[in-house]
Amino acid sequence: MPAILIADDHPLFREALHQVVTEAFADFAVRLAKDFEQAMAAVCEDDGLELVLLDLNMPGMNGFNGLIALRNQVPMVPIVVVSASETAETAGQVLTFGASGFLPKSLSKGEMAAALRRVLDGDVYLPPELEAELETGGGLSAADRALVEQLGALTHQQRKVLEMLVAGKSNKVIAYELDIAESTVKAHVSAILRKLGVTSRTQAVITAGRIIGRLPS
């Protein structure tokens, strides 16, 4: 049975999205997640996923890094970001990071259902007013677009190590928390530096922080 994943940490809005999906897509099962770890587990375990609705502000998302990680895990499943932010900059960024649509939380249930139908039909959805703004400029710089591609080249384990580096954790702590050898951590760090095109941990942290640290209000 095809399924739609709703990943949002706010119970009331998660329920509102659940109602939109069940009313508009009766033939779809609904999966729920309240943080990034649950969302990642869901996309890894459910072969029937046809659509992901994603809140950028969930615990564990680490800015846009969570979107990048989910996009890399299920490249054929459209991801629609649902956000309280309604700026063209945020909309442009989520599309650059691989989302197939951007839904402001202020949209009505009918507007959301119509937007999701378009995405399931293979279109990319943006509210018309935000699409018009983006046509006159916005989104990411060329440097940030290149950085997104570099982050996308990291494996799932390398992304976890990078997130811990950004959080200021040592190799020893990373090894303990991931239950791997410290030599394995060092190998991951070396691979991260190579893929990001930098020569030190500090440079990697600063570079990754440009994306991981971004989060719309």
Tab-separated table of C-alpha atoms in Angstrom:
chain	number	residue	atom	x	y	z
A	1	MET	CA	0.000	0.000	0.000
A	2	PRO	CA	1.451	3.424	-0.907
A	3	ALA	CA	2.216	5.655	2.053
A	4	ILE	CA	2.830	9.290	2.953
A	5	LEU	CA	5.169	10.216	5.795
A	6	ILE	CA	4.307	13.239	7.956
A	7	ALA	CA	7.378	14.383	9.906
A	8	ASP	CA	6.547	17.218	12.297
A	9	ASP	CA	7.226	17.619	16.007
A	10	HIS	CA	4.161	19.783	16.749
A	11	PRO	CA	1.267	17.466	17.729
A	12	LEU	CA	-1.528	19.807	16.638
A	13	PHE	CA	-0.056	20.548	13.232
A	14	ARG	CA	0.919	16.908	12.733
A	15	GLU	CA	-2.724	16.021	13.336
A	16	ALA	CA	-3.867	18.758	10.942
A	17	LEU	CA	-1.603	17.369	8.204
A	18	HIS	CA	-2.847	13.884	8.998
A	19	GLN	CA	-6.396	15.069	8.408
A	20	VAL	CA	-5.463	16.724	5.111
A	21	VAL	CA	-3.763	13.559	3.869
A	22	THR	CA	-6.439	11.095	4.990
A	23	GLU	CA	-9.239	13.175	3.472
A	24	ALA	CA	-7.478	13.888	0.181
A	25	PHE	CA	-5.617	10.585	-0.306
A	26	ALA	CA	-7.812	7.828	1.073
A	27	ASP	CA	-5.824	5.122	-0.748
A	28	PHE	CA	-2.601	6.026	1.062
A	29	ALA	CA	-1.400	4.818	4.437
A	30	VAL	CA	-0.022	7.508	6.744
A	31	ARG	CA	3.255	7.249	8.648
A	32	LEU	CA	4.127	9.705	11.429
A	33	ALA	CA	7.450	10.962	12.805
A	34	LYS	CA	8.169	13.607	15.420
A	35	ASP	CA	11.926	14.042	14.954
A	36	PHE	CA	14.680	13.484	12.402
A	37	GLU	CA	15.682	10.050	13.702
A	38	GLN	CA	12.115	8.741	13.369
A	39	ALA	CA	11.840	10.273	9.903
A	40	MET	CA	15.099	8.653	8.768
A	41	ALA	CA	14.013	5.301	10.189
A	42	ALA	CA	10.693	5.579	8.348
A	43	VAL	CA	12.233	6.324	4.947
A	44	CYS	CA	14.732	3.479	5.419
A	45	GLU	CA	12.119	0.917	6.437
A	46	ASP	CA	9.072	1.695	4.270
A	47	ASP	CA	9.434	0.701	0.609
A	48	GLY	CA	5.961	2.030	-0.143
A	49	LEU	CA	6.623	5.698	0.582
A	50	GLU	CA	5.361	7.980	-2.170
A	51	LEU	CA	5.714	11.356	-0.425
A	52	VAL	CA	7.375	12.939	2.625
A	53	LEU	CA	6.021	16.040	4.381
A	54	LEU	CA	8.876	17.530	6.387
A	55	ASP	CA	9.080	20.199	9.092
A	56	LEU	CA	12.483	21.929	9.030
A	57	ASN	CA	12.374	22.744	12.743
A	58	MET	CA	12.088	19.208	14.115
A	59	PRO	CA	14.628	18.035	16.694
A	60	GLY	CA	17.706	16.538	15.052
A	61	MET	CA	17.347	18.343	11.722
A	62	ASN	CA	20.527	20.454	12.162
A	63	GLY	CA	19.479	23.195	9.824
A	64	PHE	CA	19.084	21.958	6.273
A	65	ASN	CA	21.367	18.987	6.848
A	66	GLY	CA	18.396	16.794	7.749
A	67	LEU	CA	16.703	17.570	4.443
A	68	ILE	CA	19.905	16.770	2.553
A	69	ALA	CA	20.272	13.467	4.418
A	70	LEU	CA	16.676	12.400	3.739
A	71	ARG	CA	16.945	13.472	0.100
A	72	ASN	CA	20.062	11.341	-0.345
A	73	GLN	CA	18.425	8.360	1.368
A	74	VAL	CA	15.322	8.349	-0.852
A	75	PRO	CA	16.211	10.273	-4.023
A	76	MET	CA	13.123	9.012	-5.876
A	77	VAL	CA	10.597	10.033	-3.196
A	78	PRO	CA	9.431	13.665	-3.368
A	79	ILE	CA	9.918	15.666	-0.177
A	80	VAL	CA	7.693	18.654	0.535
A	81	VAL	CA	8.897	21.063	3.214
A	82	VAL	CA	6.121	22.466	5.396
A	83	SER	CA	7.260	25.591	7.221
A	84	ALA	CA	6.050	28.520	9.289
A	85	SER	CA	8.499	30.657	7.340
A	86	GLU	CA	7.006	32.212	4.219
A	87	THR	CA	10.023	33.903	2.674
A	88	ALA	CA	11.203	33.437	-0.878
A	89	GLU	CA	14.734	32.878	0.444
A	90	THR	CA	13.652	29.854	2.494
A	91	ALA	CA	11.581	28.503	-0.399
A	92	GLY	CA	14.513	28.830	-2.782
A	93	GLN	CA	16.873	27.164	-0.339
A	94	VAL	CA	14.696	24.096	0.248
A	95	LEU	CA	14.343	23.556	-3.505
A	96	THR	CA	18.105	23.851	-3.912
A	97	PHE	CA	18.582	21.285	-1.144
A	98	GLY	CA	16.406	18.816	-3.045
A	99	ALA	CA	12.812	19.373	-1.936
A	100	SER	CA	10.016	18.993	-4.484
A	101	GLY	CA	7.790	21.590	-2.891
A	102	PHE	CA	7.381	24.232	-0.215
A	103	LEU	CA	4.159	24.689	1.751
A	104	PRO	CA	3.695	27.576	4.189
A	105	LYS	CA	1.752	26.408	7.228
A	106	SER	CA	-0.709	29.253	6.639
A	107	LEU	CA	-2.182	27.528	3.565
A	108	SER	CA	-5.728	26.220	3.850
A	109	LYS	CA	-6.399	22.470	3.863
A	110	GLY	CA	-7.751	22.682	0.341
A	111	GLU	CA	-4.683	24.532	-0.910
A	112	MET	CA	-2.380	22.000	0.756
A	113	ALA	CA	-4.240	19.051	-0.757
A	114	ALA	CA	-4.094	20.608	-4.220
A	115	ALA	CA	-0.370	21.317	-3.841
A	116	LEU	CA	0.367	17.748	-2.742
A	117	ARG	CA	-1.572	16.351	-5.709
A	118	ARG	CA	0.642	18.393	-8.023
A	119	VAL	CA	3.797	17.038	-6.381
A	120	LEU	CA	2.534	13.458	-6.586
A	121	ASP	CA	1.880	14.093	-10.276
A	122	GLY	CA	5.546	14.992	-10.713
A	123	ASP	CA	5.437	18.786	-10.463
A	124	VAL	CA	7.397	21.067	-8.144
A	125	TYR	CA	5.155	23.264	-6.026
A	126	LEU	CA	5.728	26.787	-4.714
A	127	PRO	CA	3.007	29.282	-3.741
A	128	PRO	CA	2.584	31.630	-6.737
A	129	GLU	CA	3.697	34.737	-4.825
A	130	LEU	CA	6.943	33.084	-3.691
A	131	GLU	CA	7.584	31.700	-7.159
A	132	ALA	CA	7.242	35.221	-8.550
A	133	GLU	CA	9.735	36.567	-6.004
A	134	LEU	CA	12.266	33.864	-6.827
A	135	GLU	CA	12.085	34.724	-10.511
A	136	THR	CA	13.549	38.122	-9.653
A	137	GLY	CA	16.396	36.631	-7.589
A	138	GLY	CA	16.893	34.652	-4.396
A	139	GLY	CA	17.855	31.196	-3.212
A	140	LEU	CA	21.506	30.255	-2.729
A	141	SER	CA	24.752	31.645	-4.032
A	142	ALA	CA	26.864	29.582	-6.412
A	143	ALA	CA	29.264	28.828	-3.544
A	144	ASP	CA	26.456	27.490	-1.354
A	145	ARG	CA	25.088	25.394	-4.210
A	146	ALA	CA	28.528	23.811	-4.575
A	147	LEU	CA	28.608	23.166	-0.838
A	148	VAL	CA	25.258	21.382	-1.013
A	149	GLU	CA	26.708	19.061	-3.651
A	150	GLN	CA	29.751	18.405	-1.471
A	151	LEU	CA	27.610	17.572	1.568
A	152	GLY	CA	25.517	15.315	-0.619
A	153	ALA	CA	28.632	13.277	-1.424
A	154	LEU	CA	29.067	12.298	2.237
A	155	THR	CA	27.848	8.918	3.443
A	156	HIS	CA	25.267	8.703	6.232
A	157	GLN	CA	27.976	7.869	8.795
A	158	GLN	CA	30.203	10.691	7.557
A	159	ARG	CA	27.337	13.170	7.950
A	160	LYS	CA	26.823	12.034	11.546
A	161	VAL	CA	30.528	12.487	12.254
A	162	LEU	CA	30.448	15.940	10.656
A	163	GLU	CA	27.458	16.982	12.763
A	164	MET	CA	29.378	15.922	15.865
A	165	LEU	CA	32.432	17.872	14.727
A	166	VAL	CA	30.261	20.956	14.334
A	167	ALA	CA	28.976	20.317	17.873
A	168	GLY	CA	32.590	20.455	19.107
A	169	LYS	CA	32.986	16.773	20.022
A	170	SER	CA	36.385	15.082	20.036
A	171	ASN	CA	37.273	11.944	18.105
A	172	LYS	CA	37.171	9.962	21.338
A	173	VAL	CA	33.645	11.155	22.191
A	174	ILE	CA	32.442	10.578	18.635
A	175	ALA	CA	33.825	7.042	18.687
A	176	TYR	CA	32.056	6.337	21.981
A	177	GLU	CA	28.687	7.760	20.909
A	178	LEU	CA	28.724	5.996	17.526
A	179	ASP	CA	30.176	2.791	19.002
A	180	ILE	CA	33.023	2.659	16.503
A	181	ALA	CA	36.815	2.626	16.803
A	182	GLU	CA	38.630	5.942	17.123
A	183	SER	CA	40.687	4.971	14.071
A	184	THR	CA	37.420	4.700	12.123
A	185	VAL	CA	36.471	8.204	13.225
A	186	LYS	CA	39.831	9.477	11.982
A	187	ALA	CA	39.218	7.777	8.633
A	188	HIS	CA	35.795	9.404	8.387
A	189	VAL	CA	37.265	12.813	9.234
A	190	SER	CA	39.908	12.401	6.514
A	191	ALA	CA	37.199	11.502	3.988
A	192	ILE	CA	35.095	14.482	5.077
A	193	LEU	CA	38.010	16.895	4.631
A	194	ARG	CA	38.695	15.490	1.175
A	195	LYS	CA	35.071	15.689	0.029
A	196	LEU	CA	34.608	19.224	1.365
A	197	GLY	CA	37.871	20.363	-0.207
A	198	VAL	CA	39.382	21.599	3.079
A	199	THR	CA	42.553	20.735	4.990
A	200	SER	CA	41.599	20.962	8.667
A	201	ARG	CA	38.811	20.101	11.100
A	202	THR	CA	38.310	23.799	11.796
A	203	GLN	CA	37.769	24.554	8.119
A	204	ALA	CA	35.334	21.630	7.849
A	205	VAL	CA	33.343	22.894	10.838
A	206	ILE	CA	33.177	26.437	9.453
A	207	THR	CA	32.228	25.204	5.984
A	208	ALA	CA	29.553	22.777	7.185
A	209	GLY	CA	28.198	25.338	9.636
A	210	ARG	CA	27.123	27.488	6.701
A	211	ILE	CA	24.482	24.871	5.912
A	212	ILE	CA	23.939	22.967	9.148
A	213	GLY	CA	23.524	26.176	11.109
A	214	ARG	CA	20.856	27.601	8.815
A	215	LEU	CA	17.309	27.293	9.968
A	216	PRO	CA	14.356	29.570	9.216
A	217	SER	CA	12.617	31.075	12.200
